[in-house]
Coordinates of C-alpha atoms (C1' of nucleotides) in Angstrom, one line a residue:
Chain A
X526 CA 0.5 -3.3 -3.0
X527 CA 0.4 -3.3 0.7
X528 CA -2.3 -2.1 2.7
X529 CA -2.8 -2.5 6.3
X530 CA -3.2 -6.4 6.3
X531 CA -0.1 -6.7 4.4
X532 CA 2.1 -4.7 6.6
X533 CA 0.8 -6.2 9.3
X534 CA 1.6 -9.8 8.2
X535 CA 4.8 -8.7 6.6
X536 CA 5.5 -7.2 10.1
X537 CA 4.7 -10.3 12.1
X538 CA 6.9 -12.8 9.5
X539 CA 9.6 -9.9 10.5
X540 CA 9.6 -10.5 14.0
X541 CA 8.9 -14.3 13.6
X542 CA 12.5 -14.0 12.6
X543 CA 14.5 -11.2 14.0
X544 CA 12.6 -10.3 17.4
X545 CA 15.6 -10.8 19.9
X546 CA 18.6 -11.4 17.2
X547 CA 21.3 -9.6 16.5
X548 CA 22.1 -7.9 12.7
X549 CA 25.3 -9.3 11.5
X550 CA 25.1 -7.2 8.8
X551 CA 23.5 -4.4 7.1
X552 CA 23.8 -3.7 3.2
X553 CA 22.1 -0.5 2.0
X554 CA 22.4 -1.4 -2.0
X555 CA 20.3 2.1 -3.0
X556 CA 19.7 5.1 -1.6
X557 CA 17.7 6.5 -3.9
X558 CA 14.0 5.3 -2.8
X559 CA 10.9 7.0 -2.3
X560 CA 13.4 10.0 -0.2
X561 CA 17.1 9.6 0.1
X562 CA 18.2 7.1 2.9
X563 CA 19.8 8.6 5.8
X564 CA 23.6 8.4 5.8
X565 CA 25.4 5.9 7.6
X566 CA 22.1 4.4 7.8
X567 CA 23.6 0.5 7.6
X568 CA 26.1 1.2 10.2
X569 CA 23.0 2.2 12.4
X570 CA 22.0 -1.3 12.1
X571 CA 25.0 -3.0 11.7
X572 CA 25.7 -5.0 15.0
X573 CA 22.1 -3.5 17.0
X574 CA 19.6 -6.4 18.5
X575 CA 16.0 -6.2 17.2
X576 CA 13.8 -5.5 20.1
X577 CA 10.4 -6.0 18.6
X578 CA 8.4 -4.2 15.9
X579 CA 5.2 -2.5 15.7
X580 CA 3.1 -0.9 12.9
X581 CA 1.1 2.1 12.7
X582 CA -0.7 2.9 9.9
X583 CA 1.4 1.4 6.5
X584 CA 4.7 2.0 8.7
X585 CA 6.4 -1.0 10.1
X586 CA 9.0 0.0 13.1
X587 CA 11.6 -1.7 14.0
X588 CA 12.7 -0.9 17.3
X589 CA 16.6 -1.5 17.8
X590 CA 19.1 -1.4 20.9
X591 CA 20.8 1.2 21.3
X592 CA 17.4 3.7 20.9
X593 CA 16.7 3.5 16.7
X594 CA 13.9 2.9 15.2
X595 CA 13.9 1.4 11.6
X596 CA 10.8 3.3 10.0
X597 CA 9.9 1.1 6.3
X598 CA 7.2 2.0 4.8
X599 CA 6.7 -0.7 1.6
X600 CA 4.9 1.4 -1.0
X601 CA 3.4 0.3 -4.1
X602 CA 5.4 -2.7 -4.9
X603 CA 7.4 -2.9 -1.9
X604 CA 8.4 -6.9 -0.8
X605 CA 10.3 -9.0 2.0
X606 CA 12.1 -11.7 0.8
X607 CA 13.5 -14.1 4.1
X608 CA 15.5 -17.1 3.8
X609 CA 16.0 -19.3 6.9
X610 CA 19.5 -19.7 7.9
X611 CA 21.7 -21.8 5.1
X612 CA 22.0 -25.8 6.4
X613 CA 25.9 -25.9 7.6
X614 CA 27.9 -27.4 4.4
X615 CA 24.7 -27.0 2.7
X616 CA 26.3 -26.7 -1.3
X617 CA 24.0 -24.7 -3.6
X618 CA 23.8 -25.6 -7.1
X619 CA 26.6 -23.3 -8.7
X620 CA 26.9 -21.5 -5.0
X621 CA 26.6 -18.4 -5.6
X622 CA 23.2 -16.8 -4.4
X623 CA 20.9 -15.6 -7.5
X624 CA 21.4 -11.5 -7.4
X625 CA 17.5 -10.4 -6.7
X626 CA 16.6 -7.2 -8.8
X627 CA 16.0 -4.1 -6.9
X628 CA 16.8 -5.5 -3.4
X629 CA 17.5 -2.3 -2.1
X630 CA 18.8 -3.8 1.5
X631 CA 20.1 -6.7 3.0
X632 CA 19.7 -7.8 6.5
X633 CA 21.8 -11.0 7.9
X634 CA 21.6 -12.0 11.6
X635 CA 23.7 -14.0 13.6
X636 CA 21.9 -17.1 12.7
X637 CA 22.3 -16.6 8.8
X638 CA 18.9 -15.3 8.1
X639 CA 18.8 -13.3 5.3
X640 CA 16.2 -10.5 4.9
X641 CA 15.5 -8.7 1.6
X642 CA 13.7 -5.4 1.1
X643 CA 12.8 -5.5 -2.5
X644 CA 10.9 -2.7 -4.3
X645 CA 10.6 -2.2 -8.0
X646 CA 9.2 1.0 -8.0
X647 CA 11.0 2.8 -5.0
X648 CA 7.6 4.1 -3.7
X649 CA 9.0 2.9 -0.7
X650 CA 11.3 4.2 2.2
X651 CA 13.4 3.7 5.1
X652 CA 14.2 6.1 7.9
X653 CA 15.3 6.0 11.4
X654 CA 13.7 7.6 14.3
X655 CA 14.5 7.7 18.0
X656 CA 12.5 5.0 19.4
X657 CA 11.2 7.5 22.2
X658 CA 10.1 10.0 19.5
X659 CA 8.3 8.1 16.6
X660 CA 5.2 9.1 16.2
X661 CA 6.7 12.7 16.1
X662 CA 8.4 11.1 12.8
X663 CA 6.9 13.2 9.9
X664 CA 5.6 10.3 8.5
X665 CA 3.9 9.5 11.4
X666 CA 2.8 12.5 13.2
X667 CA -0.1 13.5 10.7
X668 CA -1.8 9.4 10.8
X669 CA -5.3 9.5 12.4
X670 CA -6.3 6.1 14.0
X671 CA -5.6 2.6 13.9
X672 CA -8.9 1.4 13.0
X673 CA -8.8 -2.2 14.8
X674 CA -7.8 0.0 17.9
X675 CA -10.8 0.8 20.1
X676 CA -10.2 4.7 19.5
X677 CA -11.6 4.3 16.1
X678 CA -15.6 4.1 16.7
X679 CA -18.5 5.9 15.0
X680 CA -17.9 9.0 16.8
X681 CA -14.3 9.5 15.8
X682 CA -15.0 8.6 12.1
X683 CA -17.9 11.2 12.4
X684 CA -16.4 13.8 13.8
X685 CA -13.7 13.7 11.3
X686 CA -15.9 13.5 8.5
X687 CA -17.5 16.5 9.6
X688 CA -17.7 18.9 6.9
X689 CA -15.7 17.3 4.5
X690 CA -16.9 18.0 1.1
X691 CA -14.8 15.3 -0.9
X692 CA -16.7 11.7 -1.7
X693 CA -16.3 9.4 1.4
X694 CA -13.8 6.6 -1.0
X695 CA -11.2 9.7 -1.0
X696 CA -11.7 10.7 2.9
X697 CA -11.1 6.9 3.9
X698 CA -7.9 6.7 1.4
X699 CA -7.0 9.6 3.4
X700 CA -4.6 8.6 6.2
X701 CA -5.0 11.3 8.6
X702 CA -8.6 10.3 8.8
X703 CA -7.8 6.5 9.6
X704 CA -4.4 5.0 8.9
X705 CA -3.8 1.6 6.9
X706 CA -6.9 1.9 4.6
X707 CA -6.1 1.7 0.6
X708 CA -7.5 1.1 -2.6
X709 CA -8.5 -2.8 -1.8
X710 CA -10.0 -2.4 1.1
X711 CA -12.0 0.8 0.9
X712 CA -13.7 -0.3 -2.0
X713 CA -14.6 -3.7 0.1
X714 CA -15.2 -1.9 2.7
X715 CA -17.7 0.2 1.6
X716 CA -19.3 -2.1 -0.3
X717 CA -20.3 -4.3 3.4
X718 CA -21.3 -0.9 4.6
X719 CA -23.6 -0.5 1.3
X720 CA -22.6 3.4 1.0
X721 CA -21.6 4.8 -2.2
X722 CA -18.2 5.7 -3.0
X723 CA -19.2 8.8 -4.1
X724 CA -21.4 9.6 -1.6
X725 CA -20.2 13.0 0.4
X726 CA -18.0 12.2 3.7
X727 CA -19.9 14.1 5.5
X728 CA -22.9 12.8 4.7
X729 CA -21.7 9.3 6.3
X730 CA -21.7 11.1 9.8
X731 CA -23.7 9.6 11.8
X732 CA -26.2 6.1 11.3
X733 CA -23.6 5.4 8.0
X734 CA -20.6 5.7 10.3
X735 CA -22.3 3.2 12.4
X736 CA -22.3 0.9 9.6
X737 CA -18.9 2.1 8.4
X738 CA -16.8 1.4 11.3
X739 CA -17.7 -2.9 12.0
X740 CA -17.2 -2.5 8.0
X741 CA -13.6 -1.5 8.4
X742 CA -12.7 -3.8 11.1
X743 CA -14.2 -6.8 9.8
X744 CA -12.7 -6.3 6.3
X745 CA -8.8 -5.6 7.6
X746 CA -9.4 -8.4 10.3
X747 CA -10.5 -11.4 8.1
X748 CA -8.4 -9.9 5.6
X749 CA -5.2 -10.6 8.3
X750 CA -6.5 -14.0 8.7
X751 CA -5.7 -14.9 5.0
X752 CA -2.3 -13.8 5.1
X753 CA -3.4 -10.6 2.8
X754 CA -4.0 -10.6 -0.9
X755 CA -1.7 -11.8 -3.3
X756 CA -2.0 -9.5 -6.3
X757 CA 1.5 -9.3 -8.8
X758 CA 4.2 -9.0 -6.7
X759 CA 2.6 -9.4 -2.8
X760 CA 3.9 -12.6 -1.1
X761 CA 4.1 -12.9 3.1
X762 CA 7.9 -12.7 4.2
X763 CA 7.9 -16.4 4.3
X764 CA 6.9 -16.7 0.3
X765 CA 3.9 -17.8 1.0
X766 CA 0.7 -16.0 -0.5
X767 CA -1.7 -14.3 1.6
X768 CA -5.6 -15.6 0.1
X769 CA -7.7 -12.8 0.8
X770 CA -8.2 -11.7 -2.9
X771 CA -10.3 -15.0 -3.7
X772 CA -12.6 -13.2 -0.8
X773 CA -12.8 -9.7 -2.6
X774 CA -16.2 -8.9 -3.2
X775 CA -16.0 -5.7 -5.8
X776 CA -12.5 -5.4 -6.4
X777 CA -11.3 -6.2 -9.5
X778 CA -14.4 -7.7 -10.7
X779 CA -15.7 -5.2 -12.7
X780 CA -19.6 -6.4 -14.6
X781 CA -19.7 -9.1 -12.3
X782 CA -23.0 -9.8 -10.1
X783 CA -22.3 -8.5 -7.0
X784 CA -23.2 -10.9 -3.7
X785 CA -26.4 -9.0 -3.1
X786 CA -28.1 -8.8 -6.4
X787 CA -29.4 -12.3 -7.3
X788 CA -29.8 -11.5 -10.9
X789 CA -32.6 -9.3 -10.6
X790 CA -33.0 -7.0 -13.7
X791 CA -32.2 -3.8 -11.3
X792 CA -28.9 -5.2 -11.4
X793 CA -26.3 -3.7 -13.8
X794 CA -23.1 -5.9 -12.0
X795 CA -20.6 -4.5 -10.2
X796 CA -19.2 -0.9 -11.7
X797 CA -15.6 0.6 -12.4
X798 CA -15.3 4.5 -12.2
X799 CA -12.2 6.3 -11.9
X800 CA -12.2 8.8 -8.5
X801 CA -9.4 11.2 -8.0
X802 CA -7.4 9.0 -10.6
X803 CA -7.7 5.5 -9.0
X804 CA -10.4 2.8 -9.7
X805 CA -13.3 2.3 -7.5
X806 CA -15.6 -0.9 -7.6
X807 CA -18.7 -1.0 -6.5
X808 CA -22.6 -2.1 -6.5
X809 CA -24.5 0.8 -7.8
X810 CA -27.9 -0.9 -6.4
X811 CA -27.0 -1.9 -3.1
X812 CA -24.4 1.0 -2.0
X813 CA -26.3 4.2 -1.7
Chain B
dA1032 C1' -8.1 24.6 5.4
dT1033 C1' -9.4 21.8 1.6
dA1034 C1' -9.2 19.6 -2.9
dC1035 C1' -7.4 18.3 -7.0
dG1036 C1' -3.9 17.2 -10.5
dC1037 C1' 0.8 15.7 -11.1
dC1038 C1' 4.7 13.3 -10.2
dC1039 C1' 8.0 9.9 -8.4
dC1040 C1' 9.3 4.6 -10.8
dT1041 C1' 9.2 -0.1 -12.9
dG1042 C1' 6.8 -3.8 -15.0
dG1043 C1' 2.9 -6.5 -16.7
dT1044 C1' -0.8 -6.9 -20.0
dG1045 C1' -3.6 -6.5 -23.9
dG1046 C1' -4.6 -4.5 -28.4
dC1047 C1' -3.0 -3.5 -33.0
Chain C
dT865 C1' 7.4 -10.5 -32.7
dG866 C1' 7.2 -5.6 -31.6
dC867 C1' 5.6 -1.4 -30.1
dC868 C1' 2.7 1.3 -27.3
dA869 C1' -0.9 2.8 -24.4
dC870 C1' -2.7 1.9 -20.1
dC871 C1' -2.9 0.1 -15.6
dA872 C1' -1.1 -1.1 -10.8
dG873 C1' -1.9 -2.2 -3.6
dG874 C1' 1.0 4.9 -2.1
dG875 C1' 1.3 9.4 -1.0
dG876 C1' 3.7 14.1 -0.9
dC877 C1' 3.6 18.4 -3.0
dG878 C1' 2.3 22.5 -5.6
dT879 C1' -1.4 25.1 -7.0
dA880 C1' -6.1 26.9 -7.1

DNA sequence: ATACGCCCCTGGTGGC
DNA sequence: TGCCACCAGGGGCGTA
């Protein structure tokens, strides 16, 4: 599921919540995720203040007292499922809280909020890091840059396009190129750019990067204004659903008209093809 | 160094 | 209704 916009506002219902509180309690339920948890992980948490949070890339940290950083990366199908502190004397119906499949941890804080990290796949993992050291985390080190940071411009993207002989849609799905980018939001990407998918990256060095770079932004950034897309299983921590797949312009709409061809007859709708063993949408006319 | 399959895992959907 | 093939927002790893 998540991409960059999704971590992000996954991250930000996070510290809505827990910036400044205190974990009551910490309930590792599996261990067995995308790598093996560290051990004693839930003690690590068990009784630390949340200090803020930060993302990098498809990471969400989670800076704690005490010098740890919580290092959850959500994967394919990975979730957060929050309920607000319990009403006092509040009675459920049959009391006992529904059991959630594959919540693989449970946060409470002092106030009764209860977080859930829930992942049917186990794509997902959680690690800590010393807060001082993260980005030498192994997950981390390799991530090029955050593309909504002002590091990432043309002359970045260019240089580390640079004799690349793989088509541009794998480069960008490449995280050591520019972190946060996936599936979604490459192939919308590209498609405001108008450069093929499976054109070479580095043949986008230069005037294309140019185009490429206000592409990127403007996609993640509006995309963060909706809240996301919603697609199966993606819901903001809150359960509300992010909106930003009723603004996808190729993805997932395979023989439709794309925006830019008004029904002329040079228009064959948008295309599906299969790169490196993922789908790709795009305009064949308009993206060259 | 780069590039391409393969694999990890569960669940939903559509065809027969 | 049942079974099965295929697909899914990620990404590390082994191999060529």
């Amino acid at each position: 599921m998540p991409e960059l916009p999704e971590v992000e506002t996954v991250m930000r219902g996070l510290a809505g919540r827990l910036e400044g509180r205190v974990i009551r309690s910490a309930d590792l339920r599996r261990a067995d995720l995308r790598w093996p948890v560290p051990a004693g992980f839930a003690v690590r948490l068990t009784g630390a203040r949340v200090e803020n949070f930060r993302r990098r890339g498809k990471y969400i940290l989670m800076r704690l007292s005490g010098g740890d950083s919580v290092v959850l990366h959500l994967g394919m199908s990975g979730r957060i499922n929050m309920i607000p502190a319990p009403v006092a004397n509040a009675v459920g119906l049959g009391g006992a809280p529904l059991p959630v499949l594959h919540e693989h941890l449970v946060l409470v804080s002092e106030e009764g909020v209860r977080i859930g990290f829930v992942d049917p796949r186990r794509f997902g993992s959680l690690d800590l890091v010393p807060t001082e050291n993260e980005d030498t985390h192994r997950l981390l080190a390799g991530l090029g840059p955050e593309p909504l940071e002002a590091e990432f411009d043309a002359k970045h993207l260019s240089a580390a396009l640079a004799g690349r002989r793989t088509p541009i849609k794998a480069a960008l799905l490449d995280q050591g190129i520019v972190a946060g980018l996936g599936n979604i939001y490459v192939c919308e990407a590209l498609f405001r750019a108008g450069i093929s998918p499976r054109r070479l990256a580095a043949s986008v060095a230069g005037a294309r990067a140019e185009r490429l770079v206000p592409a990127i932004r403007q996609t993640l950034t509006e995309a963060i204004a909706a809240g996301g897309s919603s697609l199966r299983d993606y819901v903001q921590p809150s359960g509300e659903l992010g909106y930003f797949q009723h603004a996808w312009k190729v993805y997932g709409r395979p023989g439709e008209a794309c925006e830019r061809c008004p029904g002329g007859a040079a228009c064959q709708g948008i295309d599906r093809i299969v790169q490196s063993g993922r789908s790709t949408f795009f305009c064949a006319r308009t993206q060259r």
